[in-house]
Short mmCIF file of C-alpha atoms and ligand atoms in Angstrom, two decimals:
data_model
loop_
_atom_site.label_atom_id
_atom_site.label_comp_id
_atom_site.label_asym_id
_atom_site.label_seq_id
_atom_site.Cartn_x
_atom_site.Cartn_y
_atom_site.Cartn_z
CA UNK A 19 1.67 10.06 -25.82
CA UNK A 20 -1.44 10.91 -23.82
CA UNK A 21 -1.50 10.87 -20.05
CA UNK A 22 -4.90 9.24 -19.71
CA UNK A 23 -5.43 5.51 -19.60
CA UNK A 24 -8.80 3.96 -20.41
CA UNK A 25 -9.38 1.17 -17.87
CA UNK A 26 -9.56 -1.54 -20.52
CA UNK A 27 -6.18 -0.45 -21.93
CA UNK A 28 -4.69 -0.76 -18.46
CA UNK A 29 -5.83 -4.38 -18.25
CA UNK A 30 -9.07 -3.93 -16.32
CA UNK A 31 -11.28 -7.01 -16.69
CA UNK A 32 -14.65 -8.33 -15.46
CA UNK A 33 -13.02 -10.47 -12.75
CA UNK A 34 -11.64 -7.28 -11.17
CA UNK A 35 -14.90 -5.36 -11.51
CA UNK A 36 -16.75 -8.23 -9.78
CA UNK A 37 -14.67 -7.64 -6.66
CA UNK A 38 -16.13 -4.15 -6.10
CA UNK A 39 -19.18 -3.30 -4.02
CA UNK A 40 -21.73 -0.90 -5.49
CA UNK A 41 -20.58 1.69 -2.99
CA UNK A 42 -16.97 1.28 -4.10
CA UNK A 43 -17.98 1.60 -7.75
CA UNK A 44 -19.68 4.89 -6.94
CA UNK A 45 -16.95 6.45 -4.81
CA UNK A 46 -13.52 4.93 -5.55
CA UNK A 47 -11.17 4.89 -8.52
CA UNK A 48 -9.54 1.70 -9.84
CA UNK A 49 -5.82 2.10 -10.45
CA UNK A 50 -2.92 -0.06 -11.64
CA UNK A 51 0.26 0.04 -9.55
CA UNK A 52 3.30 1.14 -11.57
CA UNK A 53 5.94 1.50 -8.85
CA UNK A 54 6.19 0.70 -5.15
CA UNK A 55 8.37 2.73 -2.79
CA UNK A 56 8.65 2.31 0.96
CA UNK A 57 6.09 5.00 1.85
CA UNK A 58 4.59 5.89 -1.47
CA UNK A 59 2.93 4.12 -4.37
CA UNK A 60 2.75 5.21 -7.98
CA UNK A 61 -0.25 4.17 -10.00
CA UNK A 62 -1.98 4.75 -13.30
CA UNK A 63 -5.67 5.50 -13.34
CA UNK A 64 -8.03 6.63 -16.10
CA UNK A 65 -7.30 10.32 -15.42
CA UNK A 66 -3.52 9.89 -15.41
CA UNK A 67 -0.64 8.94 -13.12
CA UNK A 68 -1.11 9.29 -9.36
CA UNK A 69 1.20 9.26 -6.37
CA UNK A 70 -0.65 7.49 -3.56
CA UNK A 71 -0.38 7.07 0.17
CA UNK A 72 -0.29 3.38 1.09
CA UNK A 73 -3.34 1.74 2.66
CA UNK A 74 -3.54 1.86 6.45
CA UNK A 75 -2.41 -1.43 7.92
CA UNK A 76 -0.87 -2.84 4.73
CA UNK A 77 2.89 -2.91 4.28
CA UNK A 78 4.06 -1.77 0.85
CA UNK A 79 5.94 -5.09 0.74
CA UNK A 80 2.54 -6.66 0.10
CA UNK A 81 1.96 -4.55 -3.00
CA UNK A 82 3.41 -5.48 -6.41
CA UNK A 83 3.90 -3.63 -9.66
CA UNK A 84 0.93 -4.65 -11.81
CA UNK A 85 -1.49 -4.91 -8.89
CA UNK A 86 -4.96 -3.46 -9.21
CA UNK A 87 -6.18 -1.32 -6.35
CA UNK A 88 -8.90 1.11 -5.37
CA UNK A 89 -7.98 4.63 -4.41
CA UNK A 90 -9.85 7.44 -2.76
CA UNK A 91 -9.03 10.71 -4.49
CA UNK A 92 -11.25 12.88 -2.27
CA UNK A 93 -9.11 12.95 0.88
CA UNK A 94 -7.61 16.13 2.31
CA UNK A 95 -4.14 14.63 2.78
CA UNK A 96 -3.99 13.44 -0.82
CA UNK A 97 -5.09 10.36 -2.73
CA UNK A 98 -4.74 7.09 -0.85
CA UNK A 99 -4.78 3.48 -1.95
CA UNK A 100 -7.54 1.84 0.08
CA UNK A 101 -7.22 -1.79 -0.86
CA UNK A 102 -5.85 -4.23 -3.42
CA UNK A 103 -7.92 -6.48 -5.64
CA UNK A 104 -7.33 -10.23 -5.83
CA UNK A 105 -4.63 -10.98 -8.42
CA UNK A 106 -4.98 -13.12 -11.51
CA UNK A 107 -1.32 -14.08 -11.33
CA UNK A 108 1.58 -13.48 -8.97
CA UNK A 109 5.31 -13.67 -9.67
CA UNK A 110 7.17 -13.90 -6.38
CA UNK A 111 10.40 -15.25 -4.99
CA UNK A 112 11.78 -16.31 -1.67
CA UNK A 113 13.93 -13.59 -0.20
CA UNK A 114 17.37 -15.20 0.02
CA UNK A 115 18.22 -16.79 3.36
CA UNK A 116 15.13 -15.69 5.19
CA UNK A 117 13.07 -18.84 5.08
CA UNK A 118 9.45 -18.44 4.16
CA UNK A 119 9.42 -14.71 3.31
CA UNK A 120 8.00 -14.08 -0.13
CA UNK A 121 9.10 -11.09 -2.14
CA UNK A 122 6.60 -9.92 -4.74
CA UNK A 123 8.04 -9.37 -8.21
CA UNK A 124 5.00 -8.61 -10.38
CA UNK A 125 1.23 -9.08 -10.38
CA UNK A 126 -1.39 -9.65 -13.05
CA UNK A 127 1.09 -10.57 -15.79
CA UNK A 128 -0.76 -12.31 -18.64
CA UNK A 129 2.20 -13.61 -20.64
CA UNK A 130 5.75 -14.46 -19.70
CA UNK A 131 8.16 -14.27 -22.64
CA UNK A 132 10.80 -16.87 -21.89
CA UNK A 133 13.73 -15.51 -23.87
CA UNK A 134 16.55 -17.67 -25.12
CA UNK A 135 18.87 -17.35 -28.11
CA UNK A 136 19.47 -19.54 -31.16
CA UNK A 137 22.93 -20.36 -29.87
CA UNK A 138 24.74 -22.00 -26.96
CA UNK A 139 22.41 -20.26 -24.47
CA UNK A 140 19.67 -22.69 -25.52
CA UNK A 141 19.19 -25.11 -22.62
CA UNK A 142 16.13 -27.38 -22.22
CA UNK A 143 16.56 -27.69 -18.44
CA UNK A 144 16.52 -23.91 -18.05
CA UNK A 145 13.52 -23.55 -20.34
CA UNK A 146 11.62 -26.20 -18.36
CA UNK A 147 12.49 -24.40 -15.13
CA UNK A 148 11.03 -21.15 -16.53
CA UNK A 149 7.94 -22.99 -17.83
CA UNK A 150 7.33 -24.42 -14.36
CA UNK A 151 7.84 -21.01 -12.82
CA UNK A 152 5.37 -19.39 -15.22
CA UNK A 153 2.73 -22.04 -14.59
CA UNK A 154 3.19 -21.90 -10.83
CA UNK A 155 2.50 -18.17 -11.08
CA UNK A 156 -0.56 -18.69 -13.33
CA UNK A 157 1.09 -16.82 -16.21
CA UNK A 158 0.95 -18.18 -19.78
CA UNK A 159 4.44 -18.90 -21.16
CA UNK A 160 5.68 -18.12 -24.69
CA UNK A 161 9.14 -19.17 -25.90
CA UNK A 162 10.93 -16.35 -27.68
CA UNK A 163 14.03 -17.38 -29.65
CA UNK A 164 16.19 -14.34 -30.26
CA UNK A 165 19.09 -14.03 -32.72
CA UNK A 166 17.11 -15.98 -35.31
CA UNK A 167 18.68 -13.61 -37.86
CA UNK A 168 22.08 -15.17 -37.20
CA UNK A 169 22.91 -18.25 -39.31
CA UNK A 170 23.37 -21.15 -39.62
CA UNK A 171 20.00 -22.74 -38.86
CA UNK A 172 17.32 -20.97 -36.81
CA UNK A 173 14.66 -23.50 -37.90
CA UNK A 174 16.54 -26.28 -36.09
CA UNK A 175 16.40 -24.28 -32.82
CA UNK A 176 12.71 -23.72 -33.35
CA UNK A 177 12.16 -27.48 -33.67
CA UNK A 178 14.18 -28.12 -30.53
CA UNK A 179 12.18 -25.50 -28.63
CA UNK A 180 8.84 -26.87 -29.86
CA UNK A 181 9.84 -30.39 -28.76
CA UNK A 182 10.26 -29.26 -25.14
CA UNK A 183 6.55 -28.60 -24.72
CA UNK A 184 4.13 -28.82 -27.66
CA UNK A 185 1.59 -26.61 -25.89
CA UNK A 186 3.81 -23.56 -25.75
CA UNK A 187 4.02 -21.13 -28.69
CA UNK A 188 7.56 -20.65 -30.07
CA UNK A 189 8.47 -17.37 -31.76
CA UNK A 190 11.85 -16.98 -33.48
CA UNK A 191 12.80 -13.36 -34.11
CA UNK A 192 15.44 -10.67 -34.31
CA UNK A 193 15.07 -8.83 -30.99
CA UNK A 194 16.18 -5.60 -32.67
CA UNK A 195 13.23 -5.75 -35.09
CA UNK A 196 10.46 -8.05 -33.81
CA UNK A 197 7.87 -6.50 -36.15
CA UNK A 198 4.44 -7.82 -35.23
CA UNK A 199 5.64 -11.33 -34.35
CA UNK A 200 4.54 -10.87 -30.71
CA UNK A 201 1.36 -8.93 -31.44
CA UNK A 202 -0.87 -11.80 -30.26
CA UNK A 203 0.32 -11.01 -26.73
CA UNK A 204 1.31 -7.35 -27.00
CA UNK A 205 -1.99 -5.56 -27.40
CA UNK A 206 -4.26 -3.21 -25.44
CA UNK A 207 -5.11 -4.53 -21.99
CA UNK A 208 -2.40 -7.21 -22.02
CA UNK A 209 0.56 -7.34 -19.66
CA UNK A 210 3.81 -9.15 -20.46
CA UNK A 211 7.17 -9.73 -18.75
CA UNK A 212 10.54 -11.01 -19.99
CA UNK A 213 12.61 -13.73 -18.37
CA UNK A 214 15.92 -15.12 -19.56
CA UNK A 215 19.64 -15.19 -18.93
CA UNK A 216 21.93 -12.28 -19.43
CA UNK A 217 22.86 -11.47 -23.02
CA UNK A 218 19.89 -13.14 -24.73
CA UNK A 219 18.38 -9.82 -25.83
CA UNK A 220 15.80 -8.89 -23.18
CA UNK A 221 16.74 -5.20 -23.09
CA UNK A 222 16.97 -5.10 -26.88
CA UNK A 223 13.50 -6.65 -27.17
CA UNK A 224 12.02 -4.43 -24.44
CA UNK A 225 13.33 -1.36 -26.25
CA UNK A 226 11.90 -2.54 -29.56
CA UNK A 227 8.50 -3.34 -28.03
CA UNK A 228 8.17 -0.13 -26.03
CA UNK A 229 9.90 2.26 -28.38
CA UNK A 230 11.74 3.53 -25.31
CA UNK A 231 15.48 3.44 -25.02
CA UNK A 232 16.48 1.83 -21.75
CA UNK A 233 20.08 2.03 -20.70
CA UNK A 234 21.57 -1.42 -20.59
CA UNK A 235 23.30 -0.44 -17.32
CA UNK A 236 21.49 -1.15 -14.06
CA UNK A 237 18.99 1.47 -12.95
CA UNK A 238 19.51 2.84 -9.46
CA UNK A 239 16.61 1.81 -7.31
CA UNK A 240 16.45 4.27 -4.45
CA UNK A 241 16.84 7.62 -6.14
CA UNK A 242 13.37 7.86 -7.60
CA UNK A 243 12.04 10.37 -5.08
CA UNK A 244 10.32 13.13 -6.92
CA UNK A 245 11.06 11.72 -10.33
CA UNK A 246 7.96 11.00 -12.30
CA UNK A 247 7.61 9.63 -15.77
CA UNK A 248 4.22 9.17 -17.35
CA UNK A 249 4.20 5.43 -16.94
CA UNK A 250 6.13 4.95 -13.71
CA UNK A 251 9.41 3.12 -13.70
CA UNK A 252 8.46 -0.51 -13.96
CA UNK A 253 5.29 -0.56 -16.00
CA UNK A 254 6.18 0.34 -19.56
CA UNK A 255 3.66 1.05 -22.25
CA UNK A 256 4.06 -1.16 -25.33
CA UNK A 257 4.03 0.53 -28.73
CA UNK A 258 1.29 -1.84 -29.97
CA UNK A 259 -0.78 -1.41 -26.77
CA UNK A 260 -0.47 -3.28 -23.50
CA UNK A 261 2.23 -3.17 -20.84
CA UNK A 262 5.64 -4.59 -20.06
CA UNK A 263 6.53 -5.10 -16.41
CA UNK A 264 10.26 -4.90 -15.85
CA UNK A 265 11.15 -4.93 -12.15
CA UNK A 266 14.71 -5.65 -10.97
CA UNK A 267 13.46 -8.83 -9.26
CA UNK A 268 12.43 -10.28 -12.64
CA UNK A 269 16.11 -10.88 -13.28
CA UNK A 270 16.53 -12.98 -10.15
CA UNK A 271 13.47 -15.18 -10.25
CA UNK A 272 14.17 -18.72 -9.19
CA UNK A 273 12.06 -21.74 -8.59
CA UNK A 274 10.24 -22.10 -5.27
CA UNK A 275 6.76 -23.23 -4.30
CA UNK A 276 6.42 -24.36 -7.89
CA UNK A 277 5.28 -27.95 -7.33
CA UNK A 278 2.08 -27.46 -9.33
CA UNK A 279 3.99 -25.70 -12.13
CA UNK A 280 6.52 -28.54 -12.33
CA UNK A 281 3.72 -31.12 -12.38
CA UNK A 282 2.00 -29.22 -15.21
CA UNK A 283 5.22 -28.92 -17.23
CA UNK A 284 6.03 -32.62 -16.79
CA UNK A 285 2.43 -33.82 -16.83
CA UNK A 286 3.36 -36.95 -18.84
CA UNK A 287 5.82 -38.08 -16.13
CA UNK A 288 3.48 -36.97 -13.36
CA UNK A 289 0.71 -39.15 -14.81
CA UNK A 290 3.06 -42.13 -15.18
CA UNK A 291 4.25 -41.73 -11.58
CA UNK A 292 0.65 -42.14 -10.48
CA UNK A 293 0.74 -45.66 -11.93
CA UNK A 294 3.87 -46.76 -10.02
CA UNK A 295 3.36 -49.55 -7.48
CA UNK A 296 4.74 -47.44 -4.62
CA UNK A 297 3.33 -44.00 -3.93
CA UNK A 298 6.81 -42.76 -2.91
CA UNK A 299 8.56 -44.36 -5.90
CA UNK A 300 11.85 -42.66 -6.83
CA UNK A 301 11.66 -44.02 -10.39
CA UNK A 302 15.06 -45.64 -10.13
CA UNK A 303 15.21 -49.32 -9.25
CA UNK A 304 11.87 -49.86 -7.52
CA UNK A 305 9.76 -52.77 -8.75
CA UNK A 306 6.57 -51.79 -10.55
CA UNK A 307 7.93 -48.38 -11.61
CA UNK A 308 5.79 -47.13 -14.49
CA UNK A 309 8.32 -44.42 -15.39
CA UNK A 310 11.21 -46.88 -15.77
CA UNK A 311 8.90 -49.14 -17.78
CA UNK A 312 8.21 -46.24 -20.15
CA UNK A 313 11.93 -45.55 -20.45
CA UNK A 314 12.46 -49.25 -21.26
CA UNK A 315 9.74 -49.02 -23.90
CA UNK A 316 11.43 -45.95 -25.41
CA UNK A 317 8.49 -43.59 -24.83
CA UNK A 318 10.22 -41.46 -22.17
CA UNK A 319 13.64 -39.86 -22.55
CA UNK A 320 15.77 -40.71 -19.49
CA UNK A 321 17.36 -37.24 -19.70
CA UNK A 322 13.91 -35.72 -19.27
CA UNK A 323 13.30 -37.86 -16.16
CA UNK A 324 16.64 -36.63 -14.75
CA UNK A 325 15.68 -32.99 -15.41
CA UNK A 326 12.28 -33.50 -13.77
CA UNK A 327 13.83 -35.00 -10.66
CA UNK A 328 16.46 -32.25 -10.47
CA UNK A 329 13.78 -29.53 -10.70
CA UNK A 330 11.70 -31.18 -8.00
CA UNK A 331 14.73 -31.34 -5.69
CA UNK A 332 15.58 -27.72 -6.43
CA UNK A 333 12.00 -26.63 -5.77
CA UNK A 334 11.86 -28.61 -2.54
CA UNK A 335 15.06 -27.06 -1.22
CA UNK A 336 14.14 -23.52 -2.32
CA UNK A 337 10.64 -23.87 -0.86
CA UNK A 338 11.51 -25.17 2.56
CA UNK A 339 11.29 -22.91 5.56
CA UNK A 340 14.31 -22.07 7.68
CA UNK A 341 13.21 -24.67 10.27
CA UNK A 342 12.98 -27.34 7.57
CA UNK A 343 16.41 -26.39 6.21
CA UNK A 344 17.90 -26.71 9.71
CA UNK A 345 16.23 -30.10 10.18
CA UNK A 346 17.66 -31.23 6.84
CA UNK A 347 21.15 -30.02 7.81
CA UNK A 348 20.90 -31.80 11.18
CA UNK A 349 19.79 -35.04 9.52
CA UNK A 350 22.61 -34.72 6.99
CA UNK A 351 25.15 -34.11 9.79
CA UNK A 352 23.86 -37.18 11.62
CA UNK A 353 24.13 -39.36 8.52
CA UNK A 354 27.64 -38.06 7.78
CA UNK A 355 28.81 -38.75 11.32
CA UNK A 356 27.29 -42.24 11.22
CA UNK A 357 28.98 -42.92 7.88
CA UNK A 358 32.33 -41.73 9.24
CA UNK A 359 31.91 -43.97 12.32
CA UNK A 360 31.13 -46.96 10.08
CA UNK A 361 34.16 -46.20 7.93
CA UNK A 362 36.55 -46.00 10.89
CA UNK A 363 35.03 -49.19 12.33
CA UNK A 364 35.69 -50.96 9.03
CA UNK A 365 39.25 -49.64 8.99
CA UNK A 366 39.58 -50.78 12.60
CA UNK A 367 40.62 -47.30 13.79
N1 LIG B 417 21.79 -10.05 -34.27
C1 LIG B 417 21.07 -10.00 -33.13
N2 LIG B 417 21.63 -9.46 -32.02
C2 LIG B 417 20.91 -9.45 -30.89
C3 LIG B 417 19.60 -9.97 -30.81
N3 LIG B 417 19.14 -9.84 -29.55
C4 LIG B 417 20.13 -9.24 -28.84
N4 LIG B 417 21.19 -9.00 -29.64
C5 LIG B 417 22.46 -8.41 -29.20
O1 LIG B 417 22.92 -9.16 -28.09
C6 LIG B 417 23.52 -8.31 -27.11
C7 LIG B 417 22.87 -8.50 -25.75
O2 LIG B 417 21.54 -8.01 -25.79
P1 LIG B 417 20.80 -7.40 -24.49
O3 LIG B 417 19.50 -6.89 -24.96
O4 LIG B 417 21.67 -6.45 -23.76
O5 LIG B 417 20.61 -8.73 -23.62
P2 LIG B 417 19.99 -8.88 -22.14
O6 LIG B 417 21.17 -9.08 -21.23
O7 LIG B 417 19.13 -10.09 -22.18
O8 LIG B 417 19.23 -7.63 -21.81
C8 LIG B 417 23.41 -6.90 -27.65
O9 LIG B 417 24.62 -6.59 -28.28
C9 LIG B 417 22.28 -7.00 -28.67
O10 LIG B 417 22.42 -6.06 -29.71
C10 LIG B 417 19.03 -10.53 -32.03
O11 LIG B 417 17.90 -11.04 -32.07
N5 LIG B 417 19.83 -10.51 -33.14
MG1 LIG B 418 19.46 -6.35 -20.19
#
């Protein structure tokens, strides 16, 4: 393996180049972030891996693996990242319990492999949640069905997966030997990430695609000082060209701020809702509900409506700020107390 990385192989594209001034083109070096530590950033640039000082005035919490940046390699105190370029896509999550804080998981991912198995793990609601998440992040989703080598009937799972969203490619495979089944997305300049529940074969597939052998045990996060591998710890080179981003946060992604992604995943229901008589229709018993009419006519599956509504509730709750959550709790407490008062009044106590 060579230690140099032509820009195009790293994922450099015209929409990044357009963000540079002529002066920056002449004096600075584009680099792709491969690991982010508290006071230090690892990056890959055409001449090889670099350890960079963070930009003045920018917290490393605002930098993600996969980000493109510009570094100045001519400084006396060592190379420094000067600024980040605008991302094509951002995978982020709300930091648990802290309200609006966003934690960056990965940047500039082109394709999200949503991994599920041809067995009891297969769950349409979970797949739709991941589709919404991918679309909210501006990443193209692909459904990967692992364990397709295990009988009885992988083709049936493929049909079920295709029925969830006809626009999304479905690829059944054996994660231990994917061959070139994912080569449309795993090629020079492309960046992919894997998402799926535990046990579906993400590590197995990552190992097969990278040719690396990753321990299945968790990697310790804070002991990386001084350790350097050619490709950094979270940006892995794919055997067929391209990159796999595998940050610990990928495993804990959940839905938040995904309204647009949910609308895109359920665009049929979203369009119908626009035709309801009431703008705030709940699609239950309201008169003039276009969604219920479609269910009556047999063109919409009521289970799909239930999954859509559940995802929207989940997204709303996960997206609200701490102040909104408190307001919701207060309103709930008020309603509960009022209900209890009514109940005791009825009982005459
Ligand atoms: N037969 C078969 N076994 C698989 C496949 N994918 C994963 N496995 C096995 O399933 C188990 C869990 O896989 P792993 O990669 O650790 O799942 P992860 O938790 O998603 O990373 C391991 O024993 C794998 O060997 C597959 O496509 N076919
Ligand atoms: Mg794993």
